[in-house]
XYZ file of C-alpha atoms in Angstrom:
260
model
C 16.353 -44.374 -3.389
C 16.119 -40.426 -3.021
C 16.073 -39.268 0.316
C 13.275 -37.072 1.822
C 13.890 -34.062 3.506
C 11.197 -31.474 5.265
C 10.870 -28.283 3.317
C 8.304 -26.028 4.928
C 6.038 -29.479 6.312
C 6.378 -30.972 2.751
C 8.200 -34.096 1.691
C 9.864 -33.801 -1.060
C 11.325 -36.645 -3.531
C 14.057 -37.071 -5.405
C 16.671 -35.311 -3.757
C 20.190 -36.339 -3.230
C 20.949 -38.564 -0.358
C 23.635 -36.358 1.349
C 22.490 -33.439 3.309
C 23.013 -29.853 1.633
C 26.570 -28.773 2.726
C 26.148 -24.937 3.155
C 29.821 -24.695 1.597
C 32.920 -22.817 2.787
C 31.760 -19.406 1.187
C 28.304 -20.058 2.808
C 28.576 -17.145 5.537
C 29.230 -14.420 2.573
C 25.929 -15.507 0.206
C 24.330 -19.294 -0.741
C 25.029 -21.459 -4.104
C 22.289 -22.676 -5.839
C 20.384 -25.644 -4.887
C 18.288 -27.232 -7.032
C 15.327 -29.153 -5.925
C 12.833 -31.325 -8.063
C 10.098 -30.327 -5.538
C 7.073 -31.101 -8.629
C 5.997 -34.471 -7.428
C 5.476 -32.958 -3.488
C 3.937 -29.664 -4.394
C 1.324 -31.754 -6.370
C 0.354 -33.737 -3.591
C 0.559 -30.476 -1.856
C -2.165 -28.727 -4.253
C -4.581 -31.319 -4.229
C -4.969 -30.368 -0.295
C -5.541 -26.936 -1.360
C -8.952 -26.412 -1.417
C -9.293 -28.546 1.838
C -7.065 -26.134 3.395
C -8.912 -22.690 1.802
C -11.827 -24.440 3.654
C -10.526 -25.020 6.993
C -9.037 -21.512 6.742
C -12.306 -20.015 5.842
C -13.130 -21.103 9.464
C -10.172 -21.243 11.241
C -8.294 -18.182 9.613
C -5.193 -18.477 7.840
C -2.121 -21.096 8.462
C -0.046 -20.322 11.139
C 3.814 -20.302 10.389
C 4.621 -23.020 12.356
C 2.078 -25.107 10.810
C 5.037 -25.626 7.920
C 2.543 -27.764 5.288
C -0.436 -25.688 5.116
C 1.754 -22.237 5.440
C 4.160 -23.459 2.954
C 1.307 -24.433 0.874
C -0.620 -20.811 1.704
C 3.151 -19.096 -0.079
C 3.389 -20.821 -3.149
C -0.304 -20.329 -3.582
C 0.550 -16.265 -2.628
C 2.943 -16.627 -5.224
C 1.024 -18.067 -7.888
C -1.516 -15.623 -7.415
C 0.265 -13.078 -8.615
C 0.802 -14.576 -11.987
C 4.041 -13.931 -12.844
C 4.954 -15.610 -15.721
C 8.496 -16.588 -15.131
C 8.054 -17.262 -11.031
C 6.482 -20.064 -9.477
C 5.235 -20.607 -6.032
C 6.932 -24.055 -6.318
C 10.682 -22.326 -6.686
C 10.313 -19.808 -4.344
C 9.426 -22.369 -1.385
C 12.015 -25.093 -2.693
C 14.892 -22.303 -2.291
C 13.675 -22.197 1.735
C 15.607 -26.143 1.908
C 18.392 -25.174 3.222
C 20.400 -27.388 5.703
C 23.981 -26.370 7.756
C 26.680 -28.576 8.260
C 25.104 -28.671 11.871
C 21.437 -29.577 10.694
C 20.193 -25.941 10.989
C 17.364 -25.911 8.741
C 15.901 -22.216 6.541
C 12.183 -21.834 7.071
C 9.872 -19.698 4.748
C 9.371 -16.261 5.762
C 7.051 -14.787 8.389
C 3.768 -12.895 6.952
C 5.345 -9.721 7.111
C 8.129 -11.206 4.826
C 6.424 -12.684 2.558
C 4.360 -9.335 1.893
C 7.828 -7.831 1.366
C 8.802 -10.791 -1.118
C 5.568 -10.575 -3.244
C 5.801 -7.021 -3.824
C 9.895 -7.516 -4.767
C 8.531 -10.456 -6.691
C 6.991 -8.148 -9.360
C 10.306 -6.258 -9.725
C 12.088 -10.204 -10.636
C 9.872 -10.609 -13.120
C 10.687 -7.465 -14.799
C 14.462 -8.089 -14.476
C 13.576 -11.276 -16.038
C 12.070 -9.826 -18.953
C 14.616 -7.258 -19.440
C 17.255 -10.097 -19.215
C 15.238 -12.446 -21.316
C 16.438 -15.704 -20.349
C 15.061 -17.561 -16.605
C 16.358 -16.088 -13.471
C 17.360 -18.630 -10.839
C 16.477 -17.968 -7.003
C 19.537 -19.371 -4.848
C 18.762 -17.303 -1.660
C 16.306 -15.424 -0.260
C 14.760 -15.400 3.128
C 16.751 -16.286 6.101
C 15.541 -16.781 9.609
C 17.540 -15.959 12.640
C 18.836 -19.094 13.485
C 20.035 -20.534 9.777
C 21.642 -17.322 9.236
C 23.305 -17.255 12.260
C 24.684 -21.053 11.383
C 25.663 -19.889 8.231
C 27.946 -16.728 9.448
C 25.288 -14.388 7.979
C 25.603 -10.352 9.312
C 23.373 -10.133 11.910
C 21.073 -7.684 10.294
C 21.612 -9.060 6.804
C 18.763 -7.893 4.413
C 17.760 -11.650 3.560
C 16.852 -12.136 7.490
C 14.454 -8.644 6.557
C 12.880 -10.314 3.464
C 14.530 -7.535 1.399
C 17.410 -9.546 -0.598
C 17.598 -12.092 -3.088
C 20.171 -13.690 -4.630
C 19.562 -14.654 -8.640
C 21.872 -16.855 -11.083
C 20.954 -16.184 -14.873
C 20.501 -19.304 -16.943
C 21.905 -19.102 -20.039
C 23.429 -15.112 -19.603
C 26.381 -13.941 -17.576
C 26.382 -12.243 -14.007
C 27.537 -9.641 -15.624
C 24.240 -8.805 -17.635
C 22.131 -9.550 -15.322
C 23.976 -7.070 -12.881
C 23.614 -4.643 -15.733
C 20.379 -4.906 -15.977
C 19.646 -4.632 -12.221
C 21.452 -1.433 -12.473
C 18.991 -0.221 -15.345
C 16.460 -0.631 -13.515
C 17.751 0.440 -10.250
C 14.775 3.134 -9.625
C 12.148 1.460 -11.295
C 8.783 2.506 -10.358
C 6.658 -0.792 -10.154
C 2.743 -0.377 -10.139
C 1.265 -3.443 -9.532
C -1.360 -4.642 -11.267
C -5.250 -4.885 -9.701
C -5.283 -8.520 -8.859
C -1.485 -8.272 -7.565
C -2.471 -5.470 -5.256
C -5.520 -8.002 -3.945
C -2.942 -10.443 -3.322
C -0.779 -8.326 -0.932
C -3.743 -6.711 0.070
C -5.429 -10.610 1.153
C -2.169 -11.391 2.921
C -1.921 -8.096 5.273
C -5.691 -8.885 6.154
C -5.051 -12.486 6.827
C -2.328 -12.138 9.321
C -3.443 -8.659 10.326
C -0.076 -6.527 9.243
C 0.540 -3.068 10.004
C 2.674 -0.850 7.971
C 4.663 -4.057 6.336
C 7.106 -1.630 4.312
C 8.400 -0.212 7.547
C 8.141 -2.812 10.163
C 11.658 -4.477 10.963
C 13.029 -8.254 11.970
C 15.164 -6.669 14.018
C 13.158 -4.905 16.801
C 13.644 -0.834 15.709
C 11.203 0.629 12.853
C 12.803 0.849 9.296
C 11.215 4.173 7.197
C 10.069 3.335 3.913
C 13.479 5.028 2.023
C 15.699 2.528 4.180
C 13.557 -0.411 2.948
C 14.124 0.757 -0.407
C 10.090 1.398 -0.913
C 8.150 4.426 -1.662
C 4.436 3.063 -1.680
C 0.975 4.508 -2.248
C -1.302 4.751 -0.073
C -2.633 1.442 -1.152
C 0.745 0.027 -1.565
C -0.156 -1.061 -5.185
C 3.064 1.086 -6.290
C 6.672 1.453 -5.013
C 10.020 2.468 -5.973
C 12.784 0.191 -6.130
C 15.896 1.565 -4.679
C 18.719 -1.042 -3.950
C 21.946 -2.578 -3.737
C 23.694 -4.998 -6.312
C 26.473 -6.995 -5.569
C 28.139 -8.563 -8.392
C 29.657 -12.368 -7.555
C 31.161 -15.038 -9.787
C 28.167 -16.959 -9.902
C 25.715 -14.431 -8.791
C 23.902 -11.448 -8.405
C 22.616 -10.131 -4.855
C 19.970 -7.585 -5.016
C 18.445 -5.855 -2.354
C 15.477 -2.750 -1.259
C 18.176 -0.944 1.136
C 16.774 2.369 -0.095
C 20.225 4.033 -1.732
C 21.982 2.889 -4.604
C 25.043 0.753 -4.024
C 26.783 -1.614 -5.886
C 30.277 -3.724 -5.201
C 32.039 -7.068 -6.050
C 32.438 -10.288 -4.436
């Protein structure tokens, strides 16, 4: 029998009976997990329009209500109809458990506004790449990362960094391909502009591309964003860092690029 474990509220099947070891080169950047979360997230969706109706009255899930919020981000996800990224992947790379039981949660409002609009610029690396892009890290809260060895003020704890395996293509090309497109301007589409646009009204967020996790203001340029008024548009400026198994991008605003 598969154990269960909690990912974001939701029980998911068919996953292996040991507890995720976060690995001895955990503290630098995360392997790949993979997680059959299909059978969980479909129970999950069939609550969906229950929850779009209790929202409707109550206002949106809170964070710490981990089903219907984790529920509320793949849906966010979804929405933006990306063709190669599913809400289901991006909350089953969030189950992440320490040696010492420290569990990842899914990111706060403000980062997941931050992760939808980056979310746009994956898909484009995917099609440039033209073979599936797997998610191994993204978001890390305060606690996990600190369990893992993480920098304090790592760019995954700000929502800004992902870490993506290529299936089927070497690190290598996909690295080359992040640096192609290093200062891409991205100009969201109408409906993926609604879907930021929904989530910054539905937890009320100020100035998301220059708010910070870590207590002092970031400017747009250091997030690696230069948005529109309407934030339907933005420049992405960031850092690569090339690993053996690997590639970590992030929206730090300058270019850089190294090995690991």
């Amino acid at each position: 029998m598969a154990s269960l474990i909690d990912l974001a509220g939701l029980q998911l099947d068919a996953l292996p009976l040991d507890a995720v070891d976060a690995g001895e080169n955990e503290g630098l950047e995360e392997s790949a997990l993979s997680v059959d979360a299909a059978a969980s997230l479909a129970r999950a969706e069939r609550h969906a329009d229950a929850i779009r109706r209790v929202g409707a009255v109550f206002g949106p899930p809170a964070p710490d209500d981990r089903a219907a919020y984790g529920t509320y981000v793949a849906q966010a996800v979804d929405a933006l109809r990306l063709p190669n990224i599913s809400g289901r992947e991006i909350v089953a790379v969030h189950a992440r458990t320490t040696r010492g039981g420290v569990k990842n949660r899914l990111p706060p409002p403000w980062g997941l506004y931050r992760l939808l609009a980056l979310l746009v610029y994956d898909q484009k690396v995917r099609d440039h790449l033209g073979v599936p892009l797997r998610f191994n890290s993204i978001h890390r809260d305060g606690p996990y990362n600190a369990a893992i060895g993480g920098a304090s003020k790592s760019a995954h704890r700000a929502c800004t960094a992902r870490d993506r395996a290529p299936v089927g293509s070497s690190v290598r090309s996909l690295a080359e391909v992040d640096a192609a497109l290093r200062r891409l301007y991205v100009d969201l589409s109408a409906d993926q502009a609604r879907v930021l646009a929904s989530v910054a009204k539905d937890y009320s967020l100020g100035p998301a591309f220059s708010e910070s996790v870590f207590g002092e203001p970031f400017s747009a340029s250091e997030l690696g964003f230069e948005a529109g008024p309407d934030r339907a548009s933005y420049t992405y400026v960031g850092g690569i860092g090339r690993y053996k198994t690997f590639v970590h991008g992030d929206a730090r605003g300058v270019a850089a690029a190294w090995r690991g």
